Short mmCIF file of C-alpha atoms in Angstrom, two decimals:
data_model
loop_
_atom_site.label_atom_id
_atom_site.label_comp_id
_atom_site.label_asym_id
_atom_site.label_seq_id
_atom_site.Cartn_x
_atom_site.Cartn_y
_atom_site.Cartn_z
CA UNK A 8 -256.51 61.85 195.05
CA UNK A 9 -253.15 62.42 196.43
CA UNK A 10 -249.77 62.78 194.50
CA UNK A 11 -246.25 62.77 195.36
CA UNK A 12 -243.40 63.24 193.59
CA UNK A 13 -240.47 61.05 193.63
CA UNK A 14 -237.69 62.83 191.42
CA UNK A 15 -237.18 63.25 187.51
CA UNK A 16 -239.77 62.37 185.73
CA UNK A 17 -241.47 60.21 188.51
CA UNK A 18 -244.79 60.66 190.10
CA UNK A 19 -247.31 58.71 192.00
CA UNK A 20 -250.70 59.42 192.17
CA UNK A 21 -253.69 57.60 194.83
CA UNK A 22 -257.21 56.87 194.44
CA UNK A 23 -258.75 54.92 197.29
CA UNK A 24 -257.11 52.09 196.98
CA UNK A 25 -255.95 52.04 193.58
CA UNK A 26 -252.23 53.42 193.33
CA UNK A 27 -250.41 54.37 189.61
CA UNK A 28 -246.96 55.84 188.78
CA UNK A 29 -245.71 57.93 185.78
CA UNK A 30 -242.04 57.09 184.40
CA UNK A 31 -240.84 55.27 187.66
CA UNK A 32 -237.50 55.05 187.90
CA UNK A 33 -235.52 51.63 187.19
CA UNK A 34 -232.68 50.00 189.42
CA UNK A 35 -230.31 50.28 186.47
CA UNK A 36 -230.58 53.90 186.55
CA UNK A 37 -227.93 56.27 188.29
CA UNK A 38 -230.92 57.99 189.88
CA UNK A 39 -232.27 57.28 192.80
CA UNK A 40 -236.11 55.57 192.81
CA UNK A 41 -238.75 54.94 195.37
CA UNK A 42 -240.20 51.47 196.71
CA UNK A 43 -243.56 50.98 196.43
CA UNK A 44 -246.68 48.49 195.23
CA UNK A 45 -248.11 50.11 192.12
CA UNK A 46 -251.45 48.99 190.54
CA UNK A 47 -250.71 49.92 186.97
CA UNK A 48 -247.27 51.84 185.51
CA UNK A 49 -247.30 54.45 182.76
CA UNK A 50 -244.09 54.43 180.91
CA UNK A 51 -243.93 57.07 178.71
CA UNK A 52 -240.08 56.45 176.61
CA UNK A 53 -238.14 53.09 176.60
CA UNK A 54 -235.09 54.68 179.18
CA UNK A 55 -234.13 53.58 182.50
CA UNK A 56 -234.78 56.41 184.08
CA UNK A 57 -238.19 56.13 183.05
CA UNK A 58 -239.26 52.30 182.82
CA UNK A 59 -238.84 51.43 186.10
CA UNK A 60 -241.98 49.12 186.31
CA UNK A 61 -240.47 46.22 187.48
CA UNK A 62 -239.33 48.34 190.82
CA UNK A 63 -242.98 48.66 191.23
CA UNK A 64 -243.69 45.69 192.39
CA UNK A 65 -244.69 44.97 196.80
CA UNK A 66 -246.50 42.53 198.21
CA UNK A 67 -249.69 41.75 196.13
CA UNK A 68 -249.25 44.59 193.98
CA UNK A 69 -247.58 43.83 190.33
CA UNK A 70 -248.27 46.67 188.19
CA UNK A 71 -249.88 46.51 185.08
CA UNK A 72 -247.30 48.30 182.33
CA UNK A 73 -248.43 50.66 180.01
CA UNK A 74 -245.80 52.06 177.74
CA UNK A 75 -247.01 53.22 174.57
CA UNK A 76 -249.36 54.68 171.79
CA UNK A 77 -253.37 52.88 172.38
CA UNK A 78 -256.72 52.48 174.67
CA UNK A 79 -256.20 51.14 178.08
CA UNK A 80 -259.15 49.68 180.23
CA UNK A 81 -257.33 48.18 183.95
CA UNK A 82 -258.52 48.72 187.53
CA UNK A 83 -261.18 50.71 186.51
CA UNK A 84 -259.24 53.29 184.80
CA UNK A 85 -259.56 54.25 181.31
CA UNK A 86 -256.42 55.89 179.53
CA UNK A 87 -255.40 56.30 176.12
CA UNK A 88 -251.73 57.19 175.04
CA UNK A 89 -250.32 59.42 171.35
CA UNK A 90 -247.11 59.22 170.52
CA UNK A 91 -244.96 62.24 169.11
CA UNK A 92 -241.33 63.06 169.49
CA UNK A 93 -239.56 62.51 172.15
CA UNK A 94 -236.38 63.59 173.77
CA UNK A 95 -234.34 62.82 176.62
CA UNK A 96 -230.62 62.37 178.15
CA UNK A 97 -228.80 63.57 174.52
CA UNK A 98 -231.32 61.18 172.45
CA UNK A 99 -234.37 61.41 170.40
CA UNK A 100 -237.31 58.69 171.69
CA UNK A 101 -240.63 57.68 170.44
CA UNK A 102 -242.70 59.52 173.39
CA UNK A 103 -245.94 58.46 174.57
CA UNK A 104 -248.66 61.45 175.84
CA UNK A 105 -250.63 60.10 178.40
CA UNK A 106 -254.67 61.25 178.76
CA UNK A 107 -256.46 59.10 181.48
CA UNK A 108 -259.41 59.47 184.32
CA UNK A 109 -258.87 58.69 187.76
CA UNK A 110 -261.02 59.66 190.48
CA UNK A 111 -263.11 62.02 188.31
CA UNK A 112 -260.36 64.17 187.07
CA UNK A 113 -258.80 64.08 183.75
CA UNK A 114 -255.04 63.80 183.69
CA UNK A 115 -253.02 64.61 180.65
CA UNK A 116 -249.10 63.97 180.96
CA UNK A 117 -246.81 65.50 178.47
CA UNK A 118 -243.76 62.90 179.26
CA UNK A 119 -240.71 63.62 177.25
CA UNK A 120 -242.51 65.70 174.56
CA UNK A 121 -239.88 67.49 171.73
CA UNK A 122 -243.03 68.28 169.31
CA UNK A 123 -244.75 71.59 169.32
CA UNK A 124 -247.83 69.21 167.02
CA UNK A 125 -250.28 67.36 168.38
CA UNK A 126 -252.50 64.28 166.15
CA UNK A 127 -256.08 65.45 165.85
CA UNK A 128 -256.67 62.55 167.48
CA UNK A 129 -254.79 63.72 170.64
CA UNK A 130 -256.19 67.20 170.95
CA UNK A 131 -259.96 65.24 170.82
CA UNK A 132 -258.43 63.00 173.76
CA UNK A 133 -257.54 66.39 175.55
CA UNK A 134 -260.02 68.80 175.01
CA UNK A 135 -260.55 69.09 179.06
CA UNK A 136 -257.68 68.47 181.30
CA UNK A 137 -257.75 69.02 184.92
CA UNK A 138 -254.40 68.28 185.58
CA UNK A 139 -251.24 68.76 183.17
CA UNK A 140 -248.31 67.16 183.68
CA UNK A 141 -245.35 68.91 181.96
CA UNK A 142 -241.77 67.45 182.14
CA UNK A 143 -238.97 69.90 181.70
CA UNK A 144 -235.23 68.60 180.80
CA UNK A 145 -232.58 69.75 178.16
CA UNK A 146 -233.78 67.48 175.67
CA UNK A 147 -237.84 68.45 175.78
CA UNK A 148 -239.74 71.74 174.32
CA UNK A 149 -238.21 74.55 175.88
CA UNK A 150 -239.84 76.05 178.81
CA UNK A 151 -241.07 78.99 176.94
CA UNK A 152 -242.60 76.58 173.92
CA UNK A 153 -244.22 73.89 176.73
CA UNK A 154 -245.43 77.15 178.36
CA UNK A 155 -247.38 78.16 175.64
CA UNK A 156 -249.03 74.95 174.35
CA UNK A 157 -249.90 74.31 178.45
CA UNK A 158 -251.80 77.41 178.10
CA UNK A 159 -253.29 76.34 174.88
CA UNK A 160 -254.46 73.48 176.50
CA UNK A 161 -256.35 75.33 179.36
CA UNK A 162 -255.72 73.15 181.82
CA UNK A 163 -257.28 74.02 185.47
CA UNK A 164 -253.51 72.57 187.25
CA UNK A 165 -250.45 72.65 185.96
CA UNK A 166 -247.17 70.39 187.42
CA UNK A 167 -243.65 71.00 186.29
CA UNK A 168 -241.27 68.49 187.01
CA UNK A 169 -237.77 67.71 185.83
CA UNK A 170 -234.90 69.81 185.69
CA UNK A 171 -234.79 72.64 188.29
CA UNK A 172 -233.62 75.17 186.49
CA UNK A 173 -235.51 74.88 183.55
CA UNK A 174 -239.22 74.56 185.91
CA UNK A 175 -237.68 77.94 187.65
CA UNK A 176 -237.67 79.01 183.76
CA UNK A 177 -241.35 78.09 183.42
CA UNK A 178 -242.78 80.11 186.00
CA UNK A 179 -240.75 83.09 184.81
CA UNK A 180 -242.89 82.44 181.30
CA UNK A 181 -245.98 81.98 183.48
CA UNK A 182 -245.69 85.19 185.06
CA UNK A 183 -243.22 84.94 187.84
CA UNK A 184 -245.37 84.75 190.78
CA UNK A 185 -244.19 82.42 193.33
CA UNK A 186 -246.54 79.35 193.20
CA UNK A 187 -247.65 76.64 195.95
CA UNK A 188 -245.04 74.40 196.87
CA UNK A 189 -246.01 71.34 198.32
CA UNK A 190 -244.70 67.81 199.93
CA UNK A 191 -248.05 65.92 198.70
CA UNK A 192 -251.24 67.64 196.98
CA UNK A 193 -254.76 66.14 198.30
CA UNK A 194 -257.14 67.18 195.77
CA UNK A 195 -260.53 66.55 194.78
CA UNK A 196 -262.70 67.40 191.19
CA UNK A 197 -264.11 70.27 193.59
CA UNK A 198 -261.00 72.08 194.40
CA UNK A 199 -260.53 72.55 190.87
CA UNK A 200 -263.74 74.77 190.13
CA UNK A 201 -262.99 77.99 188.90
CA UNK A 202 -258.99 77.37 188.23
CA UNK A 203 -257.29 77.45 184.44
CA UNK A 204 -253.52 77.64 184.75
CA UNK A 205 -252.84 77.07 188.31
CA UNK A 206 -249.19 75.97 189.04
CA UNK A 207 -248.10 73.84 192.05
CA UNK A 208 -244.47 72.65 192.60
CA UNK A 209 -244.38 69.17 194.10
CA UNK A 210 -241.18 68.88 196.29
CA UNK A 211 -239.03 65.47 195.45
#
């Protein structure tokens, strides 16, 4: 699996052949996005700076769109999304928590989560995560709150992304030491043995 990240909220992540994006960036937005053919788009609050599917779309590739609360089965990956409260640029959203399997690893994505409480159902859907993505602005759980339920979550990776200043603010909660920063992370289910609470910083 490799993932990149591509600003904000926005991430792509490659199995094989089979490419997905988290919270792609639209062209109505005042940030900047990235071209590229996506298999299937995870949307996880109804803002342009996070629905960007349609952008998503190169050559063959039209994504499928995910973006919201249910079971997913498409190109061989199975995902299920929660909703809880949401919040992003000054507004409150209906936000969508993301669990899904790719390449034998389980992913869990956060989105734009503003509630400390997950459903019962949710914590089932997340009882092993290998990688957590957590994304930081001035609307979300503070970086001392999402710190907390991260670790509660014993995940073996965590990735902050958002706001710079408030993912600097994170790593002071997780201890201070200076983690991995990266361009791209190539990882496999194998890397991941013996980790819980490993932070990498993805460069934009």
């Amino acid at each position: 699996m490799i993932i990149t990240y591509h600003s904000n909220l926005f991430l792509k992540f490659q199995a094989g052949e089979t490419i997905i994006a988290f919270n792609p960036i639209s062209k109505d937005s005042k940030l900047k996005g990235a071209k590229f053919g996506a298999d299937v788009s995870f949307v996880s609050a109804n803002h342009e700076d996070l629905n960007g599917s349609d952008a998503l779309s190169f050559g063959d590739r039209v994504p499928f769109v995910v973006g919201g609360p249910g079971e997913y089965e498409v190109n061989g990956l199975f995902a299920k999304g929660f909703s809880s409260g949401g919040g992003y640029d000054g507004e409150e959203f209906l936000n969508t928590i993301y669990s899904l399997s790719m390449d034998n690893l389980q992913v869990v994505n956060l989105g734009i989560l503003k509630d400390e409480k997950f459903s019962d159902e949710a914590l089932e859907a997340i009882e092993e995560v290998d990688i957590l993505i957590i994304g930081l602005t001035p609307d979300t759980l503070s970086p001392e709150s999402v710190y907390k339920l991260a670790v509660s979550l014993e995940p073996k990776l965590i990735l902050p992304i958002g706001d710079e200043a408030l993912v600097k603010q994170f790593l002071k909660e997780a201890g201070g030491e200076k983690p991995e920063t990266l361009e791209k992370l190539t990882l496999k289910k194998k890397d991941l043995e013996g980790k819980q609470n490993s932070i990498v910083i993805l460069k934009a």
